[in-house]
Amino acid sequence: MQANAELNELAGRCGEWLRGTGPESDIVISSRIRLARNLADFPFIRRCSPEDRQAIERTVRARMEKLEGWSDVRYVDVAALGEVDRQLLVERQLISRELADSEGPRAVAIDPEEQFSVMINEEDHLRIQVMHSGLSLQAAWQQINRLDDLLEGSISYAFHQQYGYLTACPTNVGTGVRVSVMLHLPALVITRQIDKVFRSLQKISVTVRGLYGEGSQFMGDFYQVSNQITLGRTEMELVEQVGEVVPVLIDYERRARQFLVEQSEQDLQDDVSRAFGILCTAKKISSEETMHYLSKVRMGVNLGLIPDLPVTTINKLFIHTQPAHLQKLRGRLLGTVDRNIERASYLQRHLGGGPAELN
Amino acid sequence: MKCQHCEKPATFHITELTEPTGPQILHLCEEHARGYLTQEAASPAASVAGVLAKQLKLGQTADELAKLDQKECPVCGITFYDFRNAGRLGCPYDYTAFEKDLVPLLVNIHDAQAHRGKRPRRLAPSADRQAELIRLRRDMEEAIEREDYERASEVRDKIRGLEAREGSGGGETSGGGGQAGGQPPAAGGGEAAD
């Protein structure tokens, strides 16, 4: 494991999950699973003294350092980071807003592919997370299950015969698992079907929320489906429960896109082209506006309306145009006004300087 | 479409499915969405508190409630009132200390009261000893707070002794009381027992 708080190099790259290569990645951005775990011999975080937190952080770190195959894993002391670096990790979905904003000893271990991260001293002592591109829940579950086994080999988790893995909040007890799939559903939003679709899912105990991860920066037209309960079902059942809902949503979204293409192609093309035009030519642009237009362009790319623009580029732009990324990539702190100018110029550079001929 | 709370364009369309009245759609600008979600981020606690409040109102008198609120975990020292307020428990032992009152809550949240998922593969050390460790850590903290360093160092020795037997927790040094010294690899290593 590498103790390395140098995050500059991280900013320019992009995590595996953003490549947009996974199954159904025109609609499914990512599949994410997290496990909540606590050490058996410490109080939960809210009752931890600073010494307890430090002991937890050191213990877990020492155990991780001995893990096989972890030589490339980067260990980041979050407490030692400046605000922009913490924000960078949040934008990157590697840590939660809660971990970034809390106080005291806390850390995160991140694998080089950014497929997994382990937060230390969040709401629970450990929050293990695995994130894959596209719809890939089974593979994500297998990976996180192996990780959990590996960590459990040297850490005694708080576990109860009846109630399973014990967590600070009773909403996570049992499996401690949260399975989340992030979907891009712009056509359902445009056709105003989104509430109808979600209403039809209501009897199934999944939560749908229109946001980007837990408390991080969020984006228009992105929705997250996740399991609501954690106790009384096996992890596989919970994975399958979410996994069954997603194809239904994909199907609805595809049909809505098809409808738009067939019924109002000119409006759709106009909408996408204008969005693309603004992103390519604006001289200053807020992150809010950027997300709004990138969402339209992303759909345009997936429908073949914008030639020669890989969806990976768009996926990356969603992350790289967020405040901390912009500042890290620029190499200095920027106020809101300067960020808006920098963002516009960044977009121009990465979208090829201007609208090419559109289909 | 404009934001429900101001004149800016609504770029976030949040659908809440957990509302008892059915799905609720909110159309918000970035700023208001952020505010909404920050409030939302705190909501697991709020929802736990909500469920608890409902559940406690059924079947309990004010007296019983007041009594319940004073119930205290002997290990970490939080009261049921603390938990009700914060929506977060204080230590693993709370699930035992408040068991009678937590089970209806778990049923309410999860519609279940027994774990059916995976279990740790290696033998868990005794829960009593782990609870004892948590209690001792609290003792030590309290001793330090009242500057009773003699007591604090006594407690520290006890903690170290227990940790050494435990093969978990404690110092980060490989030569210390951790599992390197405490247990043979076959007993400590979960990976070997595949």
XYZ file of C-alpha atoms in Angstrom:
553
model
C 0.000 0.000 0.000
C 1.297 3.449 -0.841
C 0.884 6.280 1.566
C 0.459 9.004 -0.950
C -1.529 12.142 -0.564
C -0.443 13.507 -3.961
C -3.687 13.831 -5.828
C -2.661 16.031 -8.755
C -2.053 13.114 -11.022
C -5.409 11.616 -10.091
C -7.274 14.684 -11.338
C -6.191 14.263 -14.959
C -7.105 10.599 -15.220
C -10.471 8.980 -15.047
C -11.686 6.012 -13.092
C -12.593 2.732 -14.723
C -16.256 3.303 -14.020
C -16.314 6.450 -16.166
C -15.034 4.814 -19.301
C -18.532 4.030 -20.393
C -17.578 0.574 -21.589
C -19.771 -1.576 -19.370
C -23.029 -3.267 -20.391
C -25.896 -0.870 -21.226
C -23.586 2.073 -20.712
C -25.613 4.325 -23.008
C -28.082 4.495 -20.125
C -26.410 2.959 -17.088
C -23.507 5.067 -15.836
C -22.315 2.893 -13.010
C -23.071 0.016 -10.673
C -21.971 0.584 -7.125
C -22.071 -1.576 -4.025
C -20.988 -0.555 -0.575
C -20.658 -2.455 2.672
C -20.839 -0.908 6.134
C -18.571 -2.579 8.684
C -17.464 -1.786 12.208
C -14.652 -3.014 14.396
C -15.988 -5.127 17.222
C -13.951 -3.599 20.009
C -14.553 0.120 19.484
C -17.638 2.258 20.000
C -19.422 3.515 16.879
C -18.063 6.765 15.475
C -20.291 9.199 17.333
C -19.098 7.810 20.671
C -15.439 7.612 19.650
C -12.922 9.849 21.355
C -10.270 11.363 19.058
C -7.896 8.712 20.456
C -10.339 5.959 19.514
C -10.600 7.303 15.979
C -6.882 7.441 15.687
C -6.521 3.901 17.017
C -9.104 2.676 14.493
C -7.384 4.469 11.640
C -3.962 3.099 12.611
C -5.207 -0.414 13.230
C -7.020 -0.645 9.929
C -4.134 0.926 8.079
C -1.656 -1.519 9.608
C -3.874 -4.432 8.643
C -4.268 -3.133 5.096
C -0.540 -2.704 4.677
C -0.096 -6.422 5.114
C -2.749 -7.443 2.621
C -1.623 -9.417 -0.354
C -2.032 -7.676 -3.705
C -2.407 -4.283 -2.081
C 0.996 -2.870 -2.987
C -0.554 -0.498 -5.556
C -3.360 0.652 -3.322
C -3.117 4.328 -2.474
C -3.723 5.311 1.129
C -4.916 8.883 1.590
C -4.987 10.574 4.972
C -8.132 12.634 4.414
C -7.601 14.671 7.584
C -4.330 15.992 6.136
C -5.888 17.117 2.843
C -6.883 20.649 1.914
C -10.434 21.471 0.996
C -9.956 21.241 -2.763
C -8.351 17.808 -2.524
C -11.136 16.530 -0.325
C -13.653 17.943 -2.757
C -11.791 16.249 -5.607
C -12.270 12.854 -3.987
C -15.958 13.589 -3.478
C -16.442 14.625 -7.116
C -14.637 11.466 -8.031
C -17.095 9.392 -5.944
C -14.203 7.932 -3.975
C -15.300 9.393 -0.649
C -18.607 10.686 0.648
C -19.372 14.305 1.389
C -19.770 13.224 5.008
C -16.201 11.920 5.211
C -14.872 15.035 3.481
C -16.658 17.404 5.839
C -16.238 15.585 9.136
C -13.353 16.078 11.534
C -10.695 13.987 13.211
C -8.575 11.092 11.958
C -10.077 9.614 8.792
C -8.728 8.123 5.621
C -9.464 6.319 2.397
C -7.698 3.512 0.552
C -8.130 3.634 -3.227
C -7.127 1.046 -5.795
C -5.276 2.274 -8.918
C -8.231 1.506 -11.209
C -10.536 3.398 -8.859
C -12.784 0.380 -8.814
C -12.782 0.159 -5.075
C -12.239 2.405 -2.119
C -12.367 1.821 1.620
C -13.306 4.782 3.772
C -12.146 4.726 7.373
C -14.087 6.549 10.105
C -17.099 7.595 8.108
C -20.507 6.959 9.693
C -19.247 3.428 10.261
C -15.629 2.501 10.895
C -15.338 1.028 7.430
C -17.256 1.751 4.285
C -16.096 -0.495 1.482
C -17.190 0.519 -1.997
C -16.862 -1.035 -5.427
C -17.873 0.813 -8.563
C -18.086 -0.591 -12.093
C -18.937 0.973 -15.420
C -22.373 0.187 -16.816
C -24.708 -2.490 -15.485
C -22.369 -4.895 -13.762
C -23.865 -5.754 -10.392
C -22.837 -9.395 -10.207
C -19.192 -8.655 -10.918
C -19.279 -5.744 -8.469
C -20.752 -7.994 -5.800
C -18.124 -10.688 -6.364
C -15.350 -8.129 -6.094
C -16.645 -6.504 -2.929
C -17.370 -9.868 -1.339
C -13.745 -10.915 -1.897
C -12.528 -7.597 -0.512
C -14.718 -8.001 2.539
C -13.382 -11.540 3.104
C -9.833 -10.288 2.742
C -10.299 -7.496 5.289
C -12.231 -9.721 7.630
C -9.236 -12.061 7.655
C -7.408 -9.618 9.866
C -10.104 -7.380 11.360
C -12.790 -8.502 13.811
C -16.066 -7.025 12.666
C -18.938 -6.277 15.006
C -21.328 -9.108 14.230
C -24.436 -10.422 15.978
C -25.835 -13.917 15.401
C -29.354 -12.555 15.077
C -28.858 -9.098 13.590
C -25.800 -9.643 11.408
C -23.213 -6.935 10.836
C -23.862 -4.191 13.371
C -23.956 -0.615 12.117
C -24.261 2.821 13.670
C -27.614 3.380 11.999
C -30.226 0.612 12.270
C -31.174 1.256 8.630
C -27.936 -0.457 7.556
C -27.832 -3.392 9.966
C -27.714 -6.997 8.771
C -25.904 -7.154 5.476
C -24.741 -3.534 5.626
C -25.095 -3.555 1.862
C -26.265 -0.731 -0.359
C -26.591 -1.596 -4.027
C -26.927 1.430 -6.315
C -27.240 1.832 -10.036
C -26.872 5.255 -11.609
C -28.975 5.786 -14.725
C -29.131 8.548 -17.308
C -32.797 9.011 -18.183
C -33.109 12.237 -20.202
C -35.807 11.006 -22.589
C -38.079 9.969 -19.724
C -37.637 13.451 -18.308
C -38.338 15.181 -21.643
C -41.423 13.066 -22.273
C -42.568 13.656 -18.677
C -42.946 9.976 -18.032
C -40.436 9.717 -15.263
C -42.873 9.938 -12.342
C -45.233 7.458 -13.951
C -42.376 5.006 -14.382
C -41.207 5.391 -10.837
C -44.706 5.052 -9.486
C -44.910 1.662 -11.161
C -41.813 0.624 -9.230
C -43.172 1.697 -5.900
C -44.324 -1.677 -4.682
C -40.828 -3.018 -5.003
C -38.716 -1.867 -2.099
C -36.178 0.140 -4.009
C -35.458 3.826 -3.664
C -35.119 6.042 -6.684
C -33.505 9.379 -6.261
C -32.433 11.962 -8.744
C -29.004 12.783 -7.531
C -25.428 11.970 -8.035
C -24.342 9.615 -5.291
C -24.596 10.304 -1.618
C -24.474 14.043 -1.078
C -21.966 14.788 -3.794
C -22.391 17.121 -6.750
C -25.385 16.123 -8.734
C -26.442 16.363 -12.289
C -29.627 16.756 -14.269
C -31.391 13.677 -15.616
C -29.393 11.242 -13.499
C -31.236 8.886 -11.211
C -30.045 6.395 -8.681
C -31.863 3.166 -7.887
C -30.912 1.418 -4.676
C -32.165 -1.113 -2.166
C -34.059 0.226 0.790
C -33.641 -2.541 3.331
C -30.546 -4.407 4.473
C -31.848 -6.974 6.969
C -33.635 -10.259 6.378
C -32.438 -10.885 2.827
C -29.193 -12.273 1.535
C -26.788 -9.961 -0.247
C -27.531 -11.743 -3.527
C -31.253 -11.204 -3.081
C -30.662 -7.505 -2.538
C -28.376 -7.312 -5.573
C -31.004 -9.105 -7.653
C -33.796 -6.896 -6.402
C -32.056 -3.812 -7.773
C -30.817 -5.760 -10.792
C -34.392 -6.658 -11.782
C -35.628 -3.092 -11.768
C -32.859 -1.655 -13.921
C -33.700 -3.419 -17.222
C -37.260 -2.171 -16.878
C -36.018 1.402 -16.592
C -33.591 0.901 -19.476
C -36.412 -0.380 -21.615
C -38.646 2.589 -20.785
C -35.844 5.040 -21.520
C -35.017 3.362 -24.854
C -38.654 3.503 -25.863
C -38.872 7.148 -24.889
C -35.771 7.919 -26.955
C -37.230 6.032 -29.879
C -40.445 7.997 -29.507
C -38.530 11.268 -29.571
C -36.608 10.220 -32.673
C -39.763 9.184 -34.469
C -42.186 11.841 -33.327
C -40.141 14.964 -32.963
C -36.801 14.372 -34.569
C -36.318 17.972 -35.569
C -37.005 19.251 -32.054
C -34.665 16.663 -30.631
C -31.888 17.532 -33.059
C -32.414 21.197 -32.424
C -32.238 20.678 -28.671
C -29.088 18.547 -28.836
C -27.386 20.839 -31.365
C -28.074 23.946 -29.334
C -26.736 22.270 -26.199
C -23.606 21.190 -28.052
C -23.222 24.634 -29.588
C -23.371 26.362 -26.231
C -20.862 23.988 -24.656
C -18.460 24.523 -27.561
C -18.700 28.275 -27.766
C -19.594 29.719 -24.378
C -16.977 31.984 -22.801
C -18.139 31.393 -19.259
C -20.459 28.744 -17.964
C -21.634 27.534 -14.558
C -21.377 23.892 -13.572
C -25.160 23.761 -13.342
C -25.564 24.860 -16.947
C -22.755 22.555 -18.034
C -24.455 19.516 -16.551
C -27.759 20.477 -18.095
C -26.282 20.663 -21.599
C -23.887 17.761 -21.212
C -26.859 15.600 -20.357
C -28.527 16.500 -23.665
C -25.304 16.013 -25.592
C -24.757 12.644 -23.957
C -28.148 11.487 -25.203
C -27.357 12.975 -28.629
C -24.115 11.015 -28.822
C -25.874 7.793 -27.850
C -28.518 8.372 -30.509
C -25.881 9.000 -33.171
C -26.853 12.658 -33.576
C -23.348 13.942 -32.951
C -20.671 12.169 -34.959
C -17.141 11.464 -33.777
C -17.642 12.307 -30.152
C -16.943 9.358 -27.844
C -19.286 9.004 -24.881
C -16.212 8.558 -22.658
C -15.296 12.172 -23.399
C -18.711 13.318 -22.237
C -18.569 11.125 -19.134
C -15.185 12.591 -18.241
C -16.415 16.139 -18.810
C -19.158 15.630 -16.234
C -16.453 15.054 -13.637
C -13.616 17.218 -14.931
C -15.748 20.359 -15.138
C -16.663 20.198 -11.458
C -15.052 22.832 -9.235
C -12.246 20.867 -7.560
C -11.248 19.059 -10.756
C -11.079 22.322 -12.689
C -8.861 23.861 -10.043
C -6.561 20.858 -9.816
C -6.276 20.638 -13.592
C -5.550 24.357 -13.803
C -3.079 24.076 -10.955
C -4.418 26.892 -8.805
C -7.374 28.045 -6.737
C -10.091 29.765 -8.739
C -13.088 31.779 -7.574
C -16.543 31.168 -9.056
C -16.156 33.694 -11.869
C -12.743 32.399 -12.898
C -13.981 28.834 -12.672
C -16.814 29.648 -15.065
C -14.303 31.056 -17.563
C -11.932 28.137 -17.077
C -14.789 25.673 -17.451
C -15.859 27.196 -20.765
C -12.342 27.051 -22.128
C -11.876 23.488 -20.868
C -15.089 22.436 -22.612
C -13.994 24.094 -25.844
C -10.652 22.329 -25.823
C -12.209 18.945 -25.217
C -15.142 19.186 -27.546
C -12.937 19.897 -30.526
C -13.199 23.671 -30.571
C -16.622 23.990 -32.078
C -19.618 22.201 -33.462
C -18.693 19.989 -36.360
C -21.347 19.339 -38.954
C -24.191 17.631 -37.186
C -26.182 14.777 -38.579
C -39.045 24.726 -16.284
C -38.363 27.009 -13.352
C -37.183 25.988 -9.928
C -40.025 25.581 -7.448
C -38.363 27.982 -5.066
C -36.866 30.658 -7.317
C -36.666 31.995 -10.854
C -33.668 29.955 -11.956
C -34.093 27.054 -14.377
C -34.800 23.748 -12.681
C -31.976 21.414 -13.614
C -32.597 18.803 -10.925
C -35.696 16.714 -10.916
C -35.845 14.745 -7.754
C -38.400 12.017 -7.360
C -39.075 10.953 -3.805
C -40.719 7.591 -3.567
C -40.667 7.316 0.178
C -43.360 9.920 0.807
C -46.446 8.285 2.296
C -48.622 10.315 -0.074
C -47.026 8.715 -3.126
C -44.130 9.795 -5.333
C -43.271 13.448 -5.138
C -41.412 15.241 -7.849
C -39.358 18.282 -7.049
C -38.012 20.595 -9.712
C -35.112 22.553 -8.332
C -32.182 24.681 -9.388
C -28.724 23.564 -8.337
C -28.659 25.744 -5.252
C -32.027 24.636 -3.917
C -31.358 21.035 -4.854
C -28.155 21.159 -2.871
C -30.021 22.545 0.123
C -32.696 19.928 -0.231
C -30.238 17.079 -0.518
C -28.089 18.258 2.353
C -31.164 18.190 4.486
C -31.899 14.847 2.874
C -28.424 13.559 3.698
C -29.237 13.939 7.350
C -32.481 12.101 6.895
C -31.581 8.508 7.790
C -31.421 9.807 11.337
C -34.568 11.840 10.840
C -36.411 8.875 9.386
C -35.245 6.601 12.188
C -36.473 9.193 14.651
C -39.760 9.430 12.758
C -40.351 5.698 12.731
C -39.423 5.531 16.396
C -41.749 8.335 17.346
C -44.665 6.636 15.626
C -43.851 3.292 17.084
C -43.446 4.620 20.597
C -46.716 6.502 20.515
C -48.543 3.255 19.959
C -48.748 1.267 23.104
C -46.697 3.387 25.551
C -47.722 5.865 28.146
C -45.781 9.055 28.744
C -44.394 7.490 31.917
C -43.194 4.396 30.144
C -41.663 6.564 27.477
C -39.793 8.695 29.984
C -38.485 5.554 31.625
C -37.388 4.116 28.299
C -35.596 7.338 27.420
C -33.459 7.000 30.531
C -32.372 3.468 29.742
C -28.601 3.495 29.344
C -26.154 1.211 27.581
C -23.745 -0.121 30.218
C -20.944 -0.267 27.662
C -20.930 3.043 25.786
C -23.210 5.009 28.088
C -25.686 6.407 25.566
C -29.279 6.629 26.672
C -32.209 5.576 24.568
C -33.065 9.259 24.406
C -29.647 9.989 22.830
C -30.294 7.359 20.225
C -33.799 8.607 19.544
C -32.454 12.095 19.019
C -29.430 11.307 16.898
C -30.768 8.257 15.060
C -27.359 6.654 15.544
C -26.298 4.051 18.063
C -23.235 4.369 20.273
C -21.667 0.917 20.136
C -22.306 -2.638 18.943
C -23.555 -3.609 22.411
C -26.529 -1.233 22.021
C -28.182 -3.881 19.886
C -28.191 -6.058 23.015
C -28.786 -3.354 25.613
C -31.801 -1.881 23.777
C -32.826 -5.095 22.073
C -36.432 -5.131 23.244
C -37.033 -1.631 21.935
C -34.941 -1.922 18.793
C -36.598 -5.036 17.386
C -39.930 -3.341 16.569
C -37.934 -0.586 14.898
C -35.986 -3.084 12.810
C -39.235 -4.785 11.797
C -40.643 -1.428 10.841
C -37.643 -0.489 8.720
C -36.707 -3.840 7.209
C -39.841 -5.914 7.624
C -37.530 -8.516 9.164
C -35.669 -9.174 12.372
C -33.093 -11.784 11.484
C -29.981 -11.626 9.358
C -29.874 -14.076 6.454
C -26.764 -12.872 4.651
C -23.090 -13.710 4.922
C -21.302 -14.325 8.191
C -17.695 -13.708 9.132
C -15.703 -16.804 8.258
C -13.355 -16.744 11.160
C -14.505 -17.401 14.648
C -15.561 -14.108 16.210
C -13.812 -13.374 19.490
C -16.104 -13.288 22.467
C -18.600 -10.433 22.343
C -18.249 -9.963 26.106
C -14.571 -9.288 25.834
C -15.144 -6.828 23.005
C -17.798 -4.999 24.983
C -15.359 -4.944 27.890
C -12.773 -3.299 25.626
C -15.224 -0.605 24.605
C -16.146 -0.012 28.237
C -12.479 0.212 29.262
C -11.749 2.703 26.502
C -14.524 4.847 27.871
C -13.122 4.477 31.390
C -9.735 5.584 30.183
C -11.131 8.586 28.397
C -13.025 9.618 31.528
C -9.940 9.119 33.687
C -7.923 11.328 31.357
C -10.657 13.937 31.405
C -10.522 14.224 35.186
C -6.713 14.062 34.997
C -6.534 10.829 36.976
C -3.499 9.575 35.092
C -2.801 6.740 37.485
C -6.207 5.242 36.796
C -5.810 5.950 33.066
C -2.559 4.021 32.894
C -4.058 1.116 34.842
C -6.931 0.959 32.394
C -4.541 1.233 29.476
C -2.649 -1.828 30.692
C -5.891 -3.735 30.981
C -6.823 -2.734 27.434
C -3.471 -3.872 26.112
C -3.793 -7.172 27.906
C -7.226 -7.795 26.409
C -6.133 -6.686 22.949
C -3.231 -9.097 23.014
C -5.609 -11.950 23.717
C -8.046 -10.646 21.170
C -5.692 -10.489 18.213
C -7.496 -7.378 17.038
C -7.604 -3.681 17.666
C -4.929 -1.653 19.369
C -1.506 -0.644 18.206
C -0.276 -0.500 14.690
C 3.133 -1.917 15.388
C 3.814 -5.432 14.258
C 5.717 -6.249 17.411
C 2.968 -5.003 19.720
C 0.050 -6.808 21.223
C -1.641 -7.364 17.884
C -2.230 -10.636 16.205
C 1.323 -11.076 15.019
C 2.336 -11.957 18.544
C -0.949 -13.308 19.763
C -2.008 -16.044 17.441
C -0.453 -18.544 15.118
C -1.162 -17.732 11.458
C -3.473 -20.691 11.041
C -5.837 -19.387 13.699
C -5.671 -15.759 12.662
C -5.735 -15.944 8.892
C -9.173 -16.132 7.359
C -7.850 -16.428 3.824
C -6.141 -19.712 4.532
C -9.398 -21.267 5.616
C -10.933 -21.076 2.169
